[in-house]
mmCIF file of C-alpha atoms and ligand atoms in Angstrom:
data_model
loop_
_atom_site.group_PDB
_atom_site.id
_atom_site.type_symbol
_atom_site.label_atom_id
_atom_site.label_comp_id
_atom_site.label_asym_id
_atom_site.label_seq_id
_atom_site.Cartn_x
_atom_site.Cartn_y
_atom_site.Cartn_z
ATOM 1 C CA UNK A 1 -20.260 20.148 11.347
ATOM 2 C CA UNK A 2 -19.262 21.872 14.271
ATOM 3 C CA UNK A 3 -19.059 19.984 17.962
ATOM 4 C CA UNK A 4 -18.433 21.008 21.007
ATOM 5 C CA UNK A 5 -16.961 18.377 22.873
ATOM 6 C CA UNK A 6 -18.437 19.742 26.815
ATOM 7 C CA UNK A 7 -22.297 18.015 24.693
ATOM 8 C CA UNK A 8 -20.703 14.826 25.331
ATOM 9 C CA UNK A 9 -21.186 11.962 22.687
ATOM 10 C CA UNK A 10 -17.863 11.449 21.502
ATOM 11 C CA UNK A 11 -15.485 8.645 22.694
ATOM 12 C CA UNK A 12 -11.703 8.116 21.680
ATOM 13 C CA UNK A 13 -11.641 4.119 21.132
ATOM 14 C CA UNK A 14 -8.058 3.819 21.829
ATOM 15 C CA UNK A 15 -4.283 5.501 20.771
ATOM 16 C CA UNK A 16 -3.031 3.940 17.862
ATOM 17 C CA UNK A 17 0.137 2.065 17.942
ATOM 18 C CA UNK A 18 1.941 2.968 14.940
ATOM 19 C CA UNK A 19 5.159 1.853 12.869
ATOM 20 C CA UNK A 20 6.103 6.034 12.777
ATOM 21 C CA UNK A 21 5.511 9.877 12.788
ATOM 22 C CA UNK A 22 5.304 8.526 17.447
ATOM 23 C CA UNK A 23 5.340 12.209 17.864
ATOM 24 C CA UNK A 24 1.709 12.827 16.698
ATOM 25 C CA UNK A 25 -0.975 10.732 18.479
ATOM 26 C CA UNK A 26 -4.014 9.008 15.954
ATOM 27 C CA UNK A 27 -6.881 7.684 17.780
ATOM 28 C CA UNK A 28 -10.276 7.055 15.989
ATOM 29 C CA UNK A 29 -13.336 9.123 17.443
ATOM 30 C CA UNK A 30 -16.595 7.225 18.001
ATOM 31 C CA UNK A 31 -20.008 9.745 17.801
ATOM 32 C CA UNK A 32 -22.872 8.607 19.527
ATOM 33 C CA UNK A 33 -25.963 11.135 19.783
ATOM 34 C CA UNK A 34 -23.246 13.940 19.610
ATOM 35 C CA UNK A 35 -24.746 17.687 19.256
ATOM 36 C CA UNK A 36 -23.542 18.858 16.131
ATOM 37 C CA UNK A 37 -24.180 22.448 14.127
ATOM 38 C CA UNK A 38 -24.114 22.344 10.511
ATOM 39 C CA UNK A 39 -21.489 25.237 9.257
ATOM 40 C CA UNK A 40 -21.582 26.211 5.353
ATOM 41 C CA UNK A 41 -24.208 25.312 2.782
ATOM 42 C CA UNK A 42 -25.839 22.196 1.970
ATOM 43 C CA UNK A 43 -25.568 20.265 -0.581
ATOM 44 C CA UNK A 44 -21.583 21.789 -0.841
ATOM 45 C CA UNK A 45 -20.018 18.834 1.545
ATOM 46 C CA UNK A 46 -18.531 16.643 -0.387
ATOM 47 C CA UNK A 47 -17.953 18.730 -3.690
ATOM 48 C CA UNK A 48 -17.057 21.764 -1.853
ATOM 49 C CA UNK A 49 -15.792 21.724 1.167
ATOM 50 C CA UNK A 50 -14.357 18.293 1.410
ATOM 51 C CA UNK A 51 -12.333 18.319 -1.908
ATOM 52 C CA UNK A 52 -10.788 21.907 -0.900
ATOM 53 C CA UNK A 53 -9.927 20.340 2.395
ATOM 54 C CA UNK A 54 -8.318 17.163 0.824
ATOM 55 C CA UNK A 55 -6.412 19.136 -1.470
ATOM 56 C CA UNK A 56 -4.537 21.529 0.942
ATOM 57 C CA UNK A 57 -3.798 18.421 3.350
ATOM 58 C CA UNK A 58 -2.739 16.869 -0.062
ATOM 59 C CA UNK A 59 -0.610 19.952 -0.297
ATOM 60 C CA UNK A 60 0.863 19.908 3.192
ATOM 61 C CA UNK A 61 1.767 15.949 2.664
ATOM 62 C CA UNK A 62 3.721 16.880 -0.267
ATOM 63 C CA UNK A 63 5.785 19.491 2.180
ATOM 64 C CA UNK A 64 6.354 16.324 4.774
ATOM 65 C CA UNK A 65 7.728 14.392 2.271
ATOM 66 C CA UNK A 66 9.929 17.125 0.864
ATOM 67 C CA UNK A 67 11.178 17.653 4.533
ATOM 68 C CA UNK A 68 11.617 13.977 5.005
ATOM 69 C CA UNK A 69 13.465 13.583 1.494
ATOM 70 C CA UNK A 70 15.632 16.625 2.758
ATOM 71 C CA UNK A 71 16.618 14.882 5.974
ATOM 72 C CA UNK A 72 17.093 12.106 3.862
ATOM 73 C CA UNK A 73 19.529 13.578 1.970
ATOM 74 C CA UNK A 74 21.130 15.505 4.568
ATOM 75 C CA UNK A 75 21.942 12.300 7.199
ATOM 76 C CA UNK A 76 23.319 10.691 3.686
ATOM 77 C CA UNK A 77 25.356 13.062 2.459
ATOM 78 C CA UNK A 78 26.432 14.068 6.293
ATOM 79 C CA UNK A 79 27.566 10.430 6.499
ATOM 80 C CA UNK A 80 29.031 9.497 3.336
ATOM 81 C CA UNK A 81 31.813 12.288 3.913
ATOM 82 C CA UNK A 82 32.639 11.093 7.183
ATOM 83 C CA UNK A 83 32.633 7.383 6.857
ATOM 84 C CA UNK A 84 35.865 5.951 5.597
ATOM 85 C CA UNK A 85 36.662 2.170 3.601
ATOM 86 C CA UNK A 86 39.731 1.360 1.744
ATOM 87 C CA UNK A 87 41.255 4.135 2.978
ATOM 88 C CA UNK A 88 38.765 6.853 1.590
ATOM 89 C CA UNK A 89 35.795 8.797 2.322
ATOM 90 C CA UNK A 90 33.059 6.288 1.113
ATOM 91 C CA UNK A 91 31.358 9.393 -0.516
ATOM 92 C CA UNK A 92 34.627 9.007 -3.392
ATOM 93 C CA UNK A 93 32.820 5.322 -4.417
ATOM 94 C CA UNK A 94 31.020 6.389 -7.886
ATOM 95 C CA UNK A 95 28.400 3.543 -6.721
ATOM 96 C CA UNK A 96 27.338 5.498 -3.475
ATOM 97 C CA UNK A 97 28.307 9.138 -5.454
ATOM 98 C CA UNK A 98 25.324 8.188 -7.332
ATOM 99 C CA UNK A 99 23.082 7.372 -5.216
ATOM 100 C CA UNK A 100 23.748 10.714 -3.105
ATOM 101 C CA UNK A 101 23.158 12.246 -6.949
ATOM 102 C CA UNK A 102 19.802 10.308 -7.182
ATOM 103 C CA UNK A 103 18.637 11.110 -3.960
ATOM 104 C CA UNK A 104 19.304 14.975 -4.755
ATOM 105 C CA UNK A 105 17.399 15.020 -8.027
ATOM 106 C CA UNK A 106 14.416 13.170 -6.406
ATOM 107 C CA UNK A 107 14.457 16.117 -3.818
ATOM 108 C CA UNK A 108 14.899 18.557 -6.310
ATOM 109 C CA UNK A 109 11.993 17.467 -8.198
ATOM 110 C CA UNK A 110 9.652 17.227 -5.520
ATOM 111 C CA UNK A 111 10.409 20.727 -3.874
ATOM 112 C CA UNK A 112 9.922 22.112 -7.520
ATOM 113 C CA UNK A 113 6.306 20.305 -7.821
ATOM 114 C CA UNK A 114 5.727 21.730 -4.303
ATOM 115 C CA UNK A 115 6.512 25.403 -4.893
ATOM 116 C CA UNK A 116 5.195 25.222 -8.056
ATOM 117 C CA UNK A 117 1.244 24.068 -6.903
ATOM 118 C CA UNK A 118 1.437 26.167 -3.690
ATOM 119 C CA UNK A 119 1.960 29.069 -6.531
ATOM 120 C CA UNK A 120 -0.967 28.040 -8.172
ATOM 121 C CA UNK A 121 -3.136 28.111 -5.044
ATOM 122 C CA UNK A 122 -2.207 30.944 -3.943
ATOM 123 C CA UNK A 123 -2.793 32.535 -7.148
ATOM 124 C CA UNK A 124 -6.497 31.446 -7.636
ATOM 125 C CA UNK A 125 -7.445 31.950 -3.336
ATOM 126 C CA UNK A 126 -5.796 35.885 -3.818
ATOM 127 C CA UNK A 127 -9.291 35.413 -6.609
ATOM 128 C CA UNK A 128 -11.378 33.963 -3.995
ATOM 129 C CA UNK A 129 -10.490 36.617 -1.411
ATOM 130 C CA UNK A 130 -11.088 39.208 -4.155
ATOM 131 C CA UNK A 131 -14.490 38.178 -4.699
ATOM 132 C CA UNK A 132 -15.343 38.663 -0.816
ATOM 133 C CA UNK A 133 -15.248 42.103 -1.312
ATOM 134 C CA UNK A 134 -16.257 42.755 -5.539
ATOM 135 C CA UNK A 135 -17.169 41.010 -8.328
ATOM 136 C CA UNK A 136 -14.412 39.982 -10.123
ATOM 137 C CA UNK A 137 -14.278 40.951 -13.776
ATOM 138 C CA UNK A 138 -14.685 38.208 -16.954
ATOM 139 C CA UNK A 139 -10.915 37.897 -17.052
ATOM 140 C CA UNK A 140 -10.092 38.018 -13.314
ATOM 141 C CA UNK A 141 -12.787 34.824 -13.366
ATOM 142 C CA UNK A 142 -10.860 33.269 -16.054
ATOM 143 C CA UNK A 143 -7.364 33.360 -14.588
ATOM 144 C CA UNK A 144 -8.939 32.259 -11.161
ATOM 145 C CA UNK A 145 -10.203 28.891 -12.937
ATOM 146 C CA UNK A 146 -7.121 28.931 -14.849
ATOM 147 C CA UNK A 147 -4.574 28.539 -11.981
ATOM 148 C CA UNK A 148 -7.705 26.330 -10.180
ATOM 149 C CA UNK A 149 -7.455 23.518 -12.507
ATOM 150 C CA UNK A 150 -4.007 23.683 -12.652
ATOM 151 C CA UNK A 151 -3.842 23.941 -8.347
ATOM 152 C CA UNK A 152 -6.120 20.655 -9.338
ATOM 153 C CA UNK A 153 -3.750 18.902 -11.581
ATOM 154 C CA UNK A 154 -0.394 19.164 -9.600
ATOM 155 C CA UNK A 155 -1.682 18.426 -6.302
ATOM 156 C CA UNK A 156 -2.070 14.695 -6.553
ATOM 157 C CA UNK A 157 1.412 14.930 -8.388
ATOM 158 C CA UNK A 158 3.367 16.705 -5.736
ATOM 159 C CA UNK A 159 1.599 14.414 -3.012
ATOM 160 C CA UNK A 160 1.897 11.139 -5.013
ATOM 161 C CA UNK A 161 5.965 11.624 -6.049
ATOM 162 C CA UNK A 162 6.787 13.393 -3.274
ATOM 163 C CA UNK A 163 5.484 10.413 -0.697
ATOM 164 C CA UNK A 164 6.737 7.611 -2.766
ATOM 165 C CA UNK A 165 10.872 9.841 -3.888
ATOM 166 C CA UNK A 166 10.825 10.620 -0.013
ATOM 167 C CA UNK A 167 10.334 6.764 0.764
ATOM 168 C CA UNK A 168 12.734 6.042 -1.893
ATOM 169 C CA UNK A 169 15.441 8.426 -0.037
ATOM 170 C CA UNK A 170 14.782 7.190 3.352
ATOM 171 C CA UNK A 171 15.576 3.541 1.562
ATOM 172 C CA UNK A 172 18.712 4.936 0.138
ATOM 173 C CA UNK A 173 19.854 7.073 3.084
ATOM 174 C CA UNK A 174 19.760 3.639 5.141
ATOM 175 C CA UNK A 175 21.651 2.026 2.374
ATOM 176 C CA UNK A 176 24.400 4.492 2.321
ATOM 177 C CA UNK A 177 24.761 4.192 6.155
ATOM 178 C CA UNK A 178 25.203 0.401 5.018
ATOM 179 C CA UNK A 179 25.122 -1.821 8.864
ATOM 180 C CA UNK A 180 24.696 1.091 11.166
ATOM 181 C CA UNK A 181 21.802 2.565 8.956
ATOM 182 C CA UNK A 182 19.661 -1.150 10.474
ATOM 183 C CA UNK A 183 21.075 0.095 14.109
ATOM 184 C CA UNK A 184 18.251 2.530 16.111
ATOM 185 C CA UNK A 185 21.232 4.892 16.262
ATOM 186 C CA UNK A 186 21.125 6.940 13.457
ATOM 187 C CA UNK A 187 17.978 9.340 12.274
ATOM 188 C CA UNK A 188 17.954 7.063 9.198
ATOM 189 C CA UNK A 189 16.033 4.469 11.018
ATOM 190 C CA UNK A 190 13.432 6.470 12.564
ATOM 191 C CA UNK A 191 13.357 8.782 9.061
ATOM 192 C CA UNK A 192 12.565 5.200 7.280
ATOM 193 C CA UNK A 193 9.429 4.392 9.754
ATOM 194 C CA UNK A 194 8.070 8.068 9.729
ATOM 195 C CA UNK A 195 8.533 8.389 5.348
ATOM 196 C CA UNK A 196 6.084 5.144 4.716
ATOM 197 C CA UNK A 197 2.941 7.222 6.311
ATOM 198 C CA UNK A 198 2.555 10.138 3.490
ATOM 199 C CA UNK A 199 2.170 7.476 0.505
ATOM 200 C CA UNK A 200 -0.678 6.080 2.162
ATOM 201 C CA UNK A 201 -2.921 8.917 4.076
ATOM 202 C CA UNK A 202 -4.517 11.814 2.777
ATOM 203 C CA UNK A 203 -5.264 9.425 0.140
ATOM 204 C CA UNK A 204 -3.093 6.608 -1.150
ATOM 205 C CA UNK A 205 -0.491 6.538 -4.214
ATOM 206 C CA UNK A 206 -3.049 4.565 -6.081
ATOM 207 C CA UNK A 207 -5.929 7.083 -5.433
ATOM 208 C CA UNK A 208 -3.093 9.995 -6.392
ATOM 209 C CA UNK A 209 -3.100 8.652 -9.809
ATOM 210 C CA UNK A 210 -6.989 8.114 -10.254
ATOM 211 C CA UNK A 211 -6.774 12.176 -9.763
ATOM 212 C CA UNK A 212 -4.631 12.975 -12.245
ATOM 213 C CA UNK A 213 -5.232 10.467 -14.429
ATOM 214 C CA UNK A 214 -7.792 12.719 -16.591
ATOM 215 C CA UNK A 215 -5.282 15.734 -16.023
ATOM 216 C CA UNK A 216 -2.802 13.080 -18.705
ATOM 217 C CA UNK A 217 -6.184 12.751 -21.172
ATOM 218 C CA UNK A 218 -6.720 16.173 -21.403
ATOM 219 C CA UNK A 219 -3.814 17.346 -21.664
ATOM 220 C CA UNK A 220 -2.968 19.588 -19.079
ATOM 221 C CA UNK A 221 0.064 18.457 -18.086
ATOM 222 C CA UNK A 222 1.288 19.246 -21.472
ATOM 223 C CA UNK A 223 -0.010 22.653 -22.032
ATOM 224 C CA UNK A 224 1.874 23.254 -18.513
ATOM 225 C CA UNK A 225 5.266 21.686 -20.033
ATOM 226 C CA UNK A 226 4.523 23.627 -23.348
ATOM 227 C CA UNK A 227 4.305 26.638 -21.491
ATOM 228 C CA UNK A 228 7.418 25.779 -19.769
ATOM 229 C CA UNK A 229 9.269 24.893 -23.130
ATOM 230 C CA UNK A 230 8.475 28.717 -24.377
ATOM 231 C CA UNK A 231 10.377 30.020 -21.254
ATOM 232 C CA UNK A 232 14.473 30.984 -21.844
ATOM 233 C CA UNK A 233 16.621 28.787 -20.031
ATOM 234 C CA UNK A 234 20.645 28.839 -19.499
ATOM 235 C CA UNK A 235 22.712 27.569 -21.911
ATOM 236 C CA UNK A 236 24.050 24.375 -19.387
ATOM 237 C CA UNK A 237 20.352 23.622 -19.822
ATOM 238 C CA UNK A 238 19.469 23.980 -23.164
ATOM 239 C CA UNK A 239 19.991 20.007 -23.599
ATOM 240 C CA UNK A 240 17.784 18.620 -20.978
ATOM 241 C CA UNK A 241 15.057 21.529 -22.651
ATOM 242 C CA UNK A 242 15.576 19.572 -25.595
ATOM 243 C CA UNK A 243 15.325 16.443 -24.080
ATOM 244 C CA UNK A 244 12.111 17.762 -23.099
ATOM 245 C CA UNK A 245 10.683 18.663 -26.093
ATOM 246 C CA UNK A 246 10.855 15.068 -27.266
ATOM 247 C CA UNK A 247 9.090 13.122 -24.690
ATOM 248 C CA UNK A 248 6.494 16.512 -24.959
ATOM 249 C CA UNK A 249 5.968 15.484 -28.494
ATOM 250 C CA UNK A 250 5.537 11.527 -27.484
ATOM 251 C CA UNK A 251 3.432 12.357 -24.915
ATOM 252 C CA UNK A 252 1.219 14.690 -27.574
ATOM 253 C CA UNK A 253 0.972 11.817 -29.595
ATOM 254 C CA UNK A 254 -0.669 9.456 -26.943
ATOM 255 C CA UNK A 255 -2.922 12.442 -25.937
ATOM 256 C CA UNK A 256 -3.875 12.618 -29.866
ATOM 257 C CA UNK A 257 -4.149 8.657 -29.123
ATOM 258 C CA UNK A 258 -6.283 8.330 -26.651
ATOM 259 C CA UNK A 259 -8.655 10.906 -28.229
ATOM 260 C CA UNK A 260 -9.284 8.516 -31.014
ATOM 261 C CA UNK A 261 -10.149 6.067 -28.768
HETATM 262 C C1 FAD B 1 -1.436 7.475 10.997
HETATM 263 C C2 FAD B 1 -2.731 7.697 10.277
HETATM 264 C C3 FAD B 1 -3.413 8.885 10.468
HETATM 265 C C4 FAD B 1 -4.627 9.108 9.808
HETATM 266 N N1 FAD B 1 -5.278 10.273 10.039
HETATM 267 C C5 FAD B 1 -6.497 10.461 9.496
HETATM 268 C C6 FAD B 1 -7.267 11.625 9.791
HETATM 269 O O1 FAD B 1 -6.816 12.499 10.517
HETATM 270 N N2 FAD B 1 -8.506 11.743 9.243
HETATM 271 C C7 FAD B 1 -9.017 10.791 8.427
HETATM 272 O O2 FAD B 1 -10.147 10.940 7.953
HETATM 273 N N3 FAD B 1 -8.307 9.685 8.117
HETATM 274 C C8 FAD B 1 -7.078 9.493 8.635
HETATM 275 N N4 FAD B 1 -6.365 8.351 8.332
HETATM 276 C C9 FAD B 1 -6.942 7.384 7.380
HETATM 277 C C10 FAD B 1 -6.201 7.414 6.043
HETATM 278 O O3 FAD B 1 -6.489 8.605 5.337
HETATM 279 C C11 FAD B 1 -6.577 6.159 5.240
HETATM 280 O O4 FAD B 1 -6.034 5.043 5.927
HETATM 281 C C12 FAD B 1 -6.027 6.204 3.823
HETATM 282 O O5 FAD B 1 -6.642 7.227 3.062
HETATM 283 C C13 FAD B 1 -6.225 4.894 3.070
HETATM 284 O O6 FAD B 1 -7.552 4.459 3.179
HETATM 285 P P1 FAD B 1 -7.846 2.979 3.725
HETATM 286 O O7 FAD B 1 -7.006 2.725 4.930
HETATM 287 O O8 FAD B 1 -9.312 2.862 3.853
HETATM 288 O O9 FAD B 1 -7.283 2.037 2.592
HETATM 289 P P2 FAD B 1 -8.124 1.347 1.427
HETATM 290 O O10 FAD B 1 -8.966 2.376 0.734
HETATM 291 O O11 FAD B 1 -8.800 0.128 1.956
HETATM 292 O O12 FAD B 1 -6.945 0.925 0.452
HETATM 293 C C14 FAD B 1 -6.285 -0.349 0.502
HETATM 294 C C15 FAD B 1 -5.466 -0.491 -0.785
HETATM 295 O O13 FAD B 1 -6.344 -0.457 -1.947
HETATM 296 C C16 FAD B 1 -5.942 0.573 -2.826
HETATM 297 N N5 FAD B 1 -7.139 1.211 -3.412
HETATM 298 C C17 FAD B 1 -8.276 1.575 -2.784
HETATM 299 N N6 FAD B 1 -9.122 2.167 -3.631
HETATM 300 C C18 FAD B 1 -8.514 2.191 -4.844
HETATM 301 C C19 FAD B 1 -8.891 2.656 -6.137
HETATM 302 N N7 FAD B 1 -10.044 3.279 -6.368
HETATM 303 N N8 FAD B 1 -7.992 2.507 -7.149
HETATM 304 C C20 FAD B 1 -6.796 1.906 -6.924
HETATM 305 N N9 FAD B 1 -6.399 1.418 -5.721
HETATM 306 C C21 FAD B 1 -7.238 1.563 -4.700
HETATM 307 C C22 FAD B 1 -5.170 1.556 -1.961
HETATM 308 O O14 FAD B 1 -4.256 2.324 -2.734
HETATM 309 C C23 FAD B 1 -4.456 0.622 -0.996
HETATM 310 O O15 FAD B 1 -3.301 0.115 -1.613
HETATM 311 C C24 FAD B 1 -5.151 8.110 8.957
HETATM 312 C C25 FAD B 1 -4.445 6.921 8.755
HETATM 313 C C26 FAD B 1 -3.253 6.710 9.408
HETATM 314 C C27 FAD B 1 -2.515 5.406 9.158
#
């Protein structure tokens, strides 16, 4: 619907007082005999327009947790090299090495699931544009649901491990600023409070996993890491491909297993 708020009808109950992300006000809106317009086509609502809507704020979660995991990372790293015990950067301790090397792959993996669906968008909405202005032909249509179900499959992935690896890195860049990382004087703290919002709105981890839940039964995921598989990689990662191609297989096995069921 579309309002215009000089109709009246519309009260803000109060501003929220929140744990984080202080910068960006959340009040709940009250409608009472508000003037509204419908916009768009009935009966498209909640199939339609509300599930496109969900999943490009799903998408733009996803980016807020890869920039959170990123600051993460950075305030970690930043502080690791600088802070000395036992007479060496702290950053030279294998115990907090690894973490640093934990919180890196967890980034790594979520920008890669980012880019990855935002290329999938964009490649079936380029269709939907298209077909403003022309038909689009038999195989145009079939790439455009092509990349749509796969837009479909790796949004509630990039949003659900995103959230909860960019919570997981605020954790750890608090842990590697060991005391001070408690204090209110490093970005850490304030990094911690904003992180815990993206697992929950937009939809919650939990509801994350009921949508892509039937993306593991039918097997898209593993036509996408098939398709991945058939790609040349360098030779440095020839083992992880490998490594790969085994869980692929286990995880074409419980496909074949559930199936049965
Ligand atoms: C700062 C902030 C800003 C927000 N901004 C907006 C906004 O702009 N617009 C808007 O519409 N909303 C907004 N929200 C609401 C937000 O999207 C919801 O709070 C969020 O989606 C979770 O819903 P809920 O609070 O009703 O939790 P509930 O649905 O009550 O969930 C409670 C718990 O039950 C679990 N659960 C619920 N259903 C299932 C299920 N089917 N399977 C498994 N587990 C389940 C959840 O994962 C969670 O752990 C905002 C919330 C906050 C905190």
């Amino acid at each position: 619907f579309i309002y215009d708020k000089r109709d009246g009808g519309v009260n803000v109950r109060r501003i929220e007082n929140k744990m984080g992300i202080k910068g960006s006000p959340t009040c709940e809106l009250t409608y009472k005999d508000a003037k509204a317009e419908l916009c768009g086509s009935r009966r498209l609502g909640l199939i339609k327009y509300v599930m496109a809507l969900m999943n490009g704020a799903r998408l733009g979660i996803a980016a807020q947790s890869v920039g959170v995991s990123e600051l993460a990372y950075r305030e970690a790293l930043a502080y690791a090299r600088d802070r000395k015990q036992f007479g060496k950067a702290i950053i030279e301790f294998p115990a907090v090495y690894e973490m640093l090397s934990v919180m890196k792959g967890k980034l790594d993996a979520s920008r890669s699931l980012l880019y990855e669906c935002a290329r999938f968008v964009d490649m079936y909405k380029v269709y939907d544009d298209i077909a403003k202005e022309r038909s689009l032909t038999p195989d145009e249509r079939k790439e455009a649901k092509y990349y749509s179900r796969l837009a479909d499959a790796l949004t509630p992935l990039a949003k659900g491990m995103g959230s909860e690896y960019c919570n997981q890195n605020a954790y750890d860049c608090i842990q590697i600023h060991g005391g001070s990382g408690f204090m209110k004087d490093y970005a850490c703290e304030r990094l911690y409070r904003d992180a815990r919002i993206t697992s929950i709105y937009e939809g919650t981890t939990q509801l994350q996993v009921v949508a892509a839940i039937r993306h593991v039964t039918t097997g898209s995921y593993l036509n996408l890491i098939n398709s991945y598989l058939e790609t040349e990689v360098k030779p440095e990662l020839q083992s992880i491909k490998e490594r790969i191609r085994v869980l692929a297989d286990m995880y074409a096995k419980a496909v074949e297993q559930v199936g049965k069921v």
